[in-house]
Short mmCIF file of C-alpha atoms in Angstrom, two decimals:
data_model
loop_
_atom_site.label_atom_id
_atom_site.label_comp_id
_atom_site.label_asym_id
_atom_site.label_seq_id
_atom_site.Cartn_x
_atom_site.Cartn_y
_atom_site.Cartn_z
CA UNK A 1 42.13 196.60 -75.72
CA UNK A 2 44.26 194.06 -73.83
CA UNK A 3 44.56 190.60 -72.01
CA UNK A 4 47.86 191.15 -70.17
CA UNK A 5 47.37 187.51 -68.38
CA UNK A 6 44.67 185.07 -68.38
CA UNK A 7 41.36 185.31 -66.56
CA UNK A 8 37.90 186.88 -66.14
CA UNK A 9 36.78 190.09 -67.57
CA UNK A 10 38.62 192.22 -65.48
CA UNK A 11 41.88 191.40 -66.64
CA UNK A 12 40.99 193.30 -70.20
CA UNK A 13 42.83 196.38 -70.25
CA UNK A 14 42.23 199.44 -72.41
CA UNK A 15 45.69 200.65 -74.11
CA UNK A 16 47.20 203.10 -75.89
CA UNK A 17 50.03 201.43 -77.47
CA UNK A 18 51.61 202.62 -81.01
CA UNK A 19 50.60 200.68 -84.10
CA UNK A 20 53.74 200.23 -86.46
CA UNK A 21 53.50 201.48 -89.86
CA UNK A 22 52.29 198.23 -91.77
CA UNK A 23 55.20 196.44 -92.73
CA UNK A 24 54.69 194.55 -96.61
CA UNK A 25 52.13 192.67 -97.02
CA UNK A 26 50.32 194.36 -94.19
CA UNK A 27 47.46 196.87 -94.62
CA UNK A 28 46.45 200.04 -91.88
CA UNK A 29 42.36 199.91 -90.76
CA UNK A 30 40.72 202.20 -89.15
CA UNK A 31 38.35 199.87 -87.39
CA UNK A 32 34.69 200.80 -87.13
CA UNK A 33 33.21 197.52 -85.78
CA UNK A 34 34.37 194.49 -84.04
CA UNK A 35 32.36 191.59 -83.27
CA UNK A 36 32.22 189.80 -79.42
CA UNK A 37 32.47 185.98 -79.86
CA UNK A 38 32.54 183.21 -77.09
CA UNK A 39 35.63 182.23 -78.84
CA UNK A 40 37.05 185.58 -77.15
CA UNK A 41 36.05 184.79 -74.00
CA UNK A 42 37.44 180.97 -73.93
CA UNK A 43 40.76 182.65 -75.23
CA UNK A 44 40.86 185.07 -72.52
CA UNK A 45 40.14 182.55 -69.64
CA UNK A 46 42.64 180.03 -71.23
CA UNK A 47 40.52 177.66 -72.81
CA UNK A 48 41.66 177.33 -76.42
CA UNK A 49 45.02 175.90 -76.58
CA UNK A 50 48.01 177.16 -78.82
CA UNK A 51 46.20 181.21 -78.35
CA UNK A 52 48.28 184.49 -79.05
CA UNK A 53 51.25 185.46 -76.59
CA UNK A 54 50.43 187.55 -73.95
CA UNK A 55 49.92 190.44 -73.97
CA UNK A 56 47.42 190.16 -76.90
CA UNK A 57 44.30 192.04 -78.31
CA UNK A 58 41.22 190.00 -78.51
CA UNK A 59 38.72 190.04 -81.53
CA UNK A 60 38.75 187.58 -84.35
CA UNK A 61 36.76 190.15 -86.55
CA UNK A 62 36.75 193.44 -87.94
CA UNK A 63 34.88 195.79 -90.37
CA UNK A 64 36.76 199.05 -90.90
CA UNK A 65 38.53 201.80 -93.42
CA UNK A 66 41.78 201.04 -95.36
CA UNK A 67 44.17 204.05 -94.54
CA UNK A 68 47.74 202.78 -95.36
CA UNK A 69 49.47 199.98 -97.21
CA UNK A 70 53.05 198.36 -96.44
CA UNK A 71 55.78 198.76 -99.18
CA UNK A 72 54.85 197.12 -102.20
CA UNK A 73 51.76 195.98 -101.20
CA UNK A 74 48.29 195.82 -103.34
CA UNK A 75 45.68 196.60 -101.66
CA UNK A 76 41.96 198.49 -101.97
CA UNK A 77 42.28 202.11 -102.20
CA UNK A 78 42.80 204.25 -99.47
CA UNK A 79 38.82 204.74 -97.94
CA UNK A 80 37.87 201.24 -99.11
CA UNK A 81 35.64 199.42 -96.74
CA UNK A 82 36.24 196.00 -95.66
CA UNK A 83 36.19 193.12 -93.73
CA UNK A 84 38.36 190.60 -92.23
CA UNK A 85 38.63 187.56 -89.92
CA UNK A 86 41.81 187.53 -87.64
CA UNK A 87 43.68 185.61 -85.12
CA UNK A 88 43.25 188.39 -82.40
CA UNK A 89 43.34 192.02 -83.01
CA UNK A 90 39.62 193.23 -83.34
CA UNK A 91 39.39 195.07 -80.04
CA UNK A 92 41.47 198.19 -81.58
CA UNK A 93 40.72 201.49 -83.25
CA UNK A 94 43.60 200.76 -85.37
CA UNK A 95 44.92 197.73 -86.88
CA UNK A 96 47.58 196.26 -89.23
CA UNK A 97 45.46 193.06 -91.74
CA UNK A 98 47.10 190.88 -93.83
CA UNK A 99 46.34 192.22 -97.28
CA UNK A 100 44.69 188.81 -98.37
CA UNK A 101 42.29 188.69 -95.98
CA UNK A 102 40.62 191.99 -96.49
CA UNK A 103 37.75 191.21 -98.56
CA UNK A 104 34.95 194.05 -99.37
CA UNK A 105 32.21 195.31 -97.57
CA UNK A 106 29.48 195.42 -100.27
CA UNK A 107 28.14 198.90 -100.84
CA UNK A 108 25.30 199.97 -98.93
CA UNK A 109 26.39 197.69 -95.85
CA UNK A 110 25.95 198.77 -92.83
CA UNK A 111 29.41 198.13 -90.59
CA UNK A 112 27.67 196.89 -87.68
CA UNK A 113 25.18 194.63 -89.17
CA UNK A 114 28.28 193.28 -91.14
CA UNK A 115 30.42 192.69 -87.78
CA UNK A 116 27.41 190.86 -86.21
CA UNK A 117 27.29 188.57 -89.72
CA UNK A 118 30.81 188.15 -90.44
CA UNK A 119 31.92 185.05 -87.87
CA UNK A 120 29.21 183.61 -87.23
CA UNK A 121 27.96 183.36 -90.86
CA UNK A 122 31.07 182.55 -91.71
CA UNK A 123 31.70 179.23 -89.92
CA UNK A 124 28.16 178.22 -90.18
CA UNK A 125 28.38 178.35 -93.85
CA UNK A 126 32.08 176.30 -93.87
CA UNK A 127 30.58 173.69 -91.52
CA UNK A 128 26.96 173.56 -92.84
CA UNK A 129 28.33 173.11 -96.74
CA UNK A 130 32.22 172.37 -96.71
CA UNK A 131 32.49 170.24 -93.86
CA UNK A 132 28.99 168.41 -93.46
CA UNK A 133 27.78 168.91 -96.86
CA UNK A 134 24.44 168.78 -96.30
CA UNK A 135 22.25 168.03 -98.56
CA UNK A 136 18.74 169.91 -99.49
CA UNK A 137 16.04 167.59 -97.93
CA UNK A 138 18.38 166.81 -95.30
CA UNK A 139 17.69 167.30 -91.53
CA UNK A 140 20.61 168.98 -88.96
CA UNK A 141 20.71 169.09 -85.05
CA UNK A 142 21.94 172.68 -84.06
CA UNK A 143 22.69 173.57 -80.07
CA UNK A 144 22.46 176.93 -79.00
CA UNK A 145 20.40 176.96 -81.91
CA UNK A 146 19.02 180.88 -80.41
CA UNK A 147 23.02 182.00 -80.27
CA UNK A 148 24.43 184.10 -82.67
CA UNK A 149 26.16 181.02 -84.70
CA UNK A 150 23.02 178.86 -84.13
CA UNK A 151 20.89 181.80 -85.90
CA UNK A 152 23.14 181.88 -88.97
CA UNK A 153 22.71 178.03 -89.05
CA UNK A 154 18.64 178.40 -89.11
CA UNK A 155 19.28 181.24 -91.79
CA UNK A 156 21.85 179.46 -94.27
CA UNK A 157 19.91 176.13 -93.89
CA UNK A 158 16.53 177.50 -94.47
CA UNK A 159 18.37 179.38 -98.00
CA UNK A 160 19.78 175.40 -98.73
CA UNK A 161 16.23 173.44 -97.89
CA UNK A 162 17.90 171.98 -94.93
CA UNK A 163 15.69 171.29 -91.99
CA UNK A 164 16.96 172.39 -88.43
CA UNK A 165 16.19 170.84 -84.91
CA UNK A 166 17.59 173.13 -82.55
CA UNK A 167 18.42 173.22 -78.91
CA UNK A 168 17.69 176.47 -76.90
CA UNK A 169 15.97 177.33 -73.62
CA UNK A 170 12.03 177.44 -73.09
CA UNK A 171 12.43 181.51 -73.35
CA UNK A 172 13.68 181.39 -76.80
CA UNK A 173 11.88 178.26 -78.36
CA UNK A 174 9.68 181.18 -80.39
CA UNK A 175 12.59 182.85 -81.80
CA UNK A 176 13.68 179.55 -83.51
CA UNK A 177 10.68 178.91 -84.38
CA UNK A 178 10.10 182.10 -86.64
CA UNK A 179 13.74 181.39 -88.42
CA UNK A 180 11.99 178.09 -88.99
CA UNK A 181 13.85 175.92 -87.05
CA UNK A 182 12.29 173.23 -84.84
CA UNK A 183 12.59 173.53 -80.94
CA UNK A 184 14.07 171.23 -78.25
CA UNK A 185 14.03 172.80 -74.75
CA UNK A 186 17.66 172.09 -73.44
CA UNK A 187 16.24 171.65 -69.75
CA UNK A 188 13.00 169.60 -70.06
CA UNK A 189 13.75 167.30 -72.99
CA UNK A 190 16.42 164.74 -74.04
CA UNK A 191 17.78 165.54 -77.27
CA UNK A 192 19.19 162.39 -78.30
CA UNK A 193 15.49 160.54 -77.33
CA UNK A 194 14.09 163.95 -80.04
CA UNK A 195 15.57 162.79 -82.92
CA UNK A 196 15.90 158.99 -82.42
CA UNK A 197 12.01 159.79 -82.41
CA UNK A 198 12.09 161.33 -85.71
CA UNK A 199 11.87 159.66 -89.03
CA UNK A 200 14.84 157.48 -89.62
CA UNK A 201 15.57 158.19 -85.92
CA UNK A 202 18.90 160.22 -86.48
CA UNK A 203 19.84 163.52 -88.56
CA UNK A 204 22.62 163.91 -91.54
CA UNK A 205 24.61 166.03 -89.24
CA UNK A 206 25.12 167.88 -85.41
CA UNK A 207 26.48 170.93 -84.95
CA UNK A 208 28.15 171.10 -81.25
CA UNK A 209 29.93 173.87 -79.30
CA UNK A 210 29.11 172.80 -75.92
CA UNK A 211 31.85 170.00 -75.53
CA UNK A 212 32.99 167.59 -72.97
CA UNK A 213 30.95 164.58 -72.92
CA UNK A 214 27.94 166.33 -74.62
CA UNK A 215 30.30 165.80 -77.89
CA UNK A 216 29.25 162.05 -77.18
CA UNK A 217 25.56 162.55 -77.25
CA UNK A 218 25.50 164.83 -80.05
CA UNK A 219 27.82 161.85 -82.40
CA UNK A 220 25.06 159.35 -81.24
CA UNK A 221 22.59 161.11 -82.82
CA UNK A 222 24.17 160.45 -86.22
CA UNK A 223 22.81 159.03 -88.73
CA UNK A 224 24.88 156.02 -91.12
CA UNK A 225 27.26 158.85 -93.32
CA UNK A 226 26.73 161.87 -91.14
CA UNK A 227 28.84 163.32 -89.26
CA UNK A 228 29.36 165.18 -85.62
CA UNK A 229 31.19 168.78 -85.87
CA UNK A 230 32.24 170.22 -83.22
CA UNK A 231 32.49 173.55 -82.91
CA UNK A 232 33.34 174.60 -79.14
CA UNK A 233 34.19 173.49 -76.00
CA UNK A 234 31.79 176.02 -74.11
CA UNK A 235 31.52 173.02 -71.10
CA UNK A 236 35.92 173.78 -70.24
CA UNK A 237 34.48 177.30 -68.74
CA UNK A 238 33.18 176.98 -65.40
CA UNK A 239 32.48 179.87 -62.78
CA UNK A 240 34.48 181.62 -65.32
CA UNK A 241 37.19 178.92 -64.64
CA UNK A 242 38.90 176.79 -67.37
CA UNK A 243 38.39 173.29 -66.97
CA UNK A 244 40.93 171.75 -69.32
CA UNK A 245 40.08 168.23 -67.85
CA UNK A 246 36.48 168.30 -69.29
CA UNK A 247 37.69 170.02 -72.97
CA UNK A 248 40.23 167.04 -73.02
CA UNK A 249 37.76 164.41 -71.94
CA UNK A 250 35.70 165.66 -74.94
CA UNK A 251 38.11 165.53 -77.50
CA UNK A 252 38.95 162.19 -76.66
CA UNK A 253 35.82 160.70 -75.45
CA UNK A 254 33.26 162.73 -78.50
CA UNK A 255 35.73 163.08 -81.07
CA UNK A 256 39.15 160.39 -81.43
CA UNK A 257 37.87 157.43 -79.56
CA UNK A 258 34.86 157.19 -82.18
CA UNK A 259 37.04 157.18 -85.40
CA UNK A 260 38.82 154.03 -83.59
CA UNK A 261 35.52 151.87 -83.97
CA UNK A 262 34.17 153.03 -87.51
CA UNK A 263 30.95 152.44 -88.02
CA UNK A 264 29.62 154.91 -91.10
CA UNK A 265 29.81 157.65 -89.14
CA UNK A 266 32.60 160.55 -88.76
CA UNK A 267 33.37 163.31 -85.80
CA UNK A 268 35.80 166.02 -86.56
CA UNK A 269 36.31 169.52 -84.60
CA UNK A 270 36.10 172.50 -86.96
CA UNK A 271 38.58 175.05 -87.46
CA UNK A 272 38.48 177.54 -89.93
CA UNK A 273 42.33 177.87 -89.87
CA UNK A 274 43.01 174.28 -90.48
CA UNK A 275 40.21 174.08 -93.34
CA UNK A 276 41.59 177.40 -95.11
CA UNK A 277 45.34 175.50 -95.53
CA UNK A 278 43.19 172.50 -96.85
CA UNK A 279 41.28 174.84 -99.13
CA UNK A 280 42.95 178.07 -99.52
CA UNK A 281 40.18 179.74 -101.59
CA UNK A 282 37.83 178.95 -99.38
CA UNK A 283 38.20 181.64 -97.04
CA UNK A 284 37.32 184.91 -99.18
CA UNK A 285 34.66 183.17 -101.63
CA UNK A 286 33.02 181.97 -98.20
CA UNK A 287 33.35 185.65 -96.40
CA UNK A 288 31.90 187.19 -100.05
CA UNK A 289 29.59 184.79 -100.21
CA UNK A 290 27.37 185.25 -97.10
CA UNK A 291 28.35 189.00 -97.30
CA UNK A 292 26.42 189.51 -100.36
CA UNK A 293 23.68 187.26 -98.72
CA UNK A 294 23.35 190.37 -95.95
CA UNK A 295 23.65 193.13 -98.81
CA UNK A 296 20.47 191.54 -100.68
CA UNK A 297 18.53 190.87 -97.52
CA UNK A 298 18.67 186.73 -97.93
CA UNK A 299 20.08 187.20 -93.76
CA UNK A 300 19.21 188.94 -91.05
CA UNK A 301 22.05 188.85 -88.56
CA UNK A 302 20.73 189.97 -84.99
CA UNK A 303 22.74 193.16 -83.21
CA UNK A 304 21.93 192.82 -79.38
CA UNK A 305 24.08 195.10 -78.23
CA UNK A 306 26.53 198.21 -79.89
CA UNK A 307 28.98 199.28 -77.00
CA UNK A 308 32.31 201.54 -76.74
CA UNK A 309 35.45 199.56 -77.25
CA UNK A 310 36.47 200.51 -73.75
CA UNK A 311 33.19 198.98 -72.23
CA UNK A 312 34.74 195.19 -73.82
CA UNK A 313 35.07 193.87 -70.32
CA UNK A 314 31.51 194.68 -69.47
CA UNK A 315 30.94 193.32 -73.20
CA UNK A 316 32.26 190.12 -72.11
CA UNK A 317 30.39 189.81 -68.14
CA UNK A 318 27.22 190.55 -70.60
CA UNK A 319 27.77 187.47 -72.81
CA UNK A 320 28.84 185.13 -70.25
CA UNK A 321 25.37 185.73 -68.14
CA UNK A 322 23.46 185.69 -71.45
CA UNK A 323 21.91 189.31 -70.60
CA UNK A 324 22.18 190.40 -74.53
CA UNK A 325 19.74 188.71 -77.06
CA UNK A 326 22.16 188.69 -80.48
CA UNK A 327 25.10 189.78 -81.40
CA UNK A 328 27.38 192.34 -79.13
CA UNK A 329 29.60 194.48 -81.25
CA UNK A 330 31.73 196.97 -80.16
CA UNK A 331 32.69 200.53 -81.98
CA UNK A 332 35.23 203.07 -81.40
CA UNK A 333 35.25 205.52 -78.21
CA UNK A 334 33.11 207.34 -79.61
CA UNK A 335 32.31 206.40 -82.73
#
């Protein structure tokens, strides 16, 4: 699957390029699941700065079968299962993987559960415990706490004694609820007035993909030593439009201008890229780690939706008008 130029959904076109024998280093997989993320939908309408050249396959995740390695290369035996987090590259039935980032897919897993757990789990663990460091006893503000990254939040915090207040719409106030998180309707209440009416009137940390001035808001909410993350800047998309004006207003506005007045509390934007070169272990012992939490049942990771690979446009219309509860993950043609 392809974005030949930027845009909306239509532009993704199905190919049927070659894949190069895997050069060293590299590592052949026979992809049997790849995760839809917002993230792919920002980089295809031009959002996220710095993205792959064009033409480029969308698809930060995979779960799949190791068939060949480059010269020289170690690497699981041929028929291993794994998983990996990419740059681009998911959307295939075939793809060449760095050799370090395929990390196993824990016996008994299913591929599909693990493509709806490995992103989102992922980050939310990084942010929740690397970046925030968040303390059992300590008290979070998710938004789009009913999303698929907002879910893994409620799950990892509820495993670390962390309590979550979570922004969602009226419809899915319930579904937080059960993952015991605690409500705040997005469209009849005023987060920030929420939690300043909560004890100590602020939280240890906010978790924030929305962006543009909402970055603001969400760093006001801060307690003394917490800290804002950002996560997203879901507010540059509009009408399926990128609106680089309001991700740059953000940035500047939610996350610099506040370091330039310290006052005990931090903002940063979150990228898993930037933390791995900080922490270079980090990435496989954090994949592994929330792996094995799906292969003994500790999370639950929601699969809305299992579609072709050559439905991915109608993949992406479907998350965009929020028709699919959970996670969208598409398979092979066929498979």
């Amino acid at each position: 699957m392809s974005v030949p130029r930027l845009g909306g959904a239509e532009v993704l076109r199905l190919s049927s390029d070659e894949l190069p024998a895997p050069a060293t280093g590299q590592v052949r997989v026979r992809v049997l699941a790849a995760g839809v993320s917002y993230g792919d939908i920002l980089l295809r309408a031009g959002v996220i700065p710095g993205g792959p050249k064009r033409p480029f396959t969308p698809g930060y995740d995979l779960v799949g079968e190791v068939e060949q390695a480059g010269p020289g290369t170690r690497a699981p035996e041929p028929g291993s299962r794994v998983v990996a987090l990419v740059r681009s590259g998911g959307y295939a039935e075939y793809a060449n993987v760095p050799a370090g980032r395929l990390v196993p897919l824990p016996d008994g897993v299913d591929p599909v559960e693990a493509s709806a757990l490995a992103l989102n789990y992922f980050i939310a663990q990084q942010m929740l415990h690397r970046v925030a460091r968040v303390r059992r006893g300590g008290a979070v503000l998710v938004h789009g706490a009913s999303g698929g990254v907002g879910t893994a939040f409620l799950e990892l915090a509820g495993l670390a004694g962390v309590t979550v207040h979570g922004t969602c719409s009226a419809a899915r106030a319930e579904q937080v609820r059960r993952l015991g998180g605690h409500p705040i309707d997005r469209d009849a209440e005023d987060f920030l007035r929420v939690v300043r009416g909560l004890p100590g009137g602020a939280v240890d940390a906010v978790f924030d993909p929305v962006g543009g001035r909402h970055f603001l808001r969400s760093y006001q909410a801060v307690r003394r030593g917490g800290v804002m993350v950002g996560f997203g800047q879901n507010a540059a998309l509009r009408g399926g439009r990128p609106d680089l004006l309001v991700g740059a207003q953000g940035f500047l506005g939610g996350i610099v201008l506040p370091k330039l007045v310290p006052d005990g509390r931090r903002t940063l934007f979150y990228n898993a890229w930037s933390l791995e070169k900080a922490q270079p272990a980090a990435y496989r012992q954090d994949l592994a780690t929330v792996l094995d939490l799906l292969r003994t049942g500790l999370v639950s990771p929601r699969v809305g939706r299992t579609m072709p690979l050559d439905e991915a446009a109608e993949a992406h219309r479907a998350m965009e008008g929020a028709a699919v509860s959970g996670k969208i993950v598409l398979v092979p043609v066929g498979g």
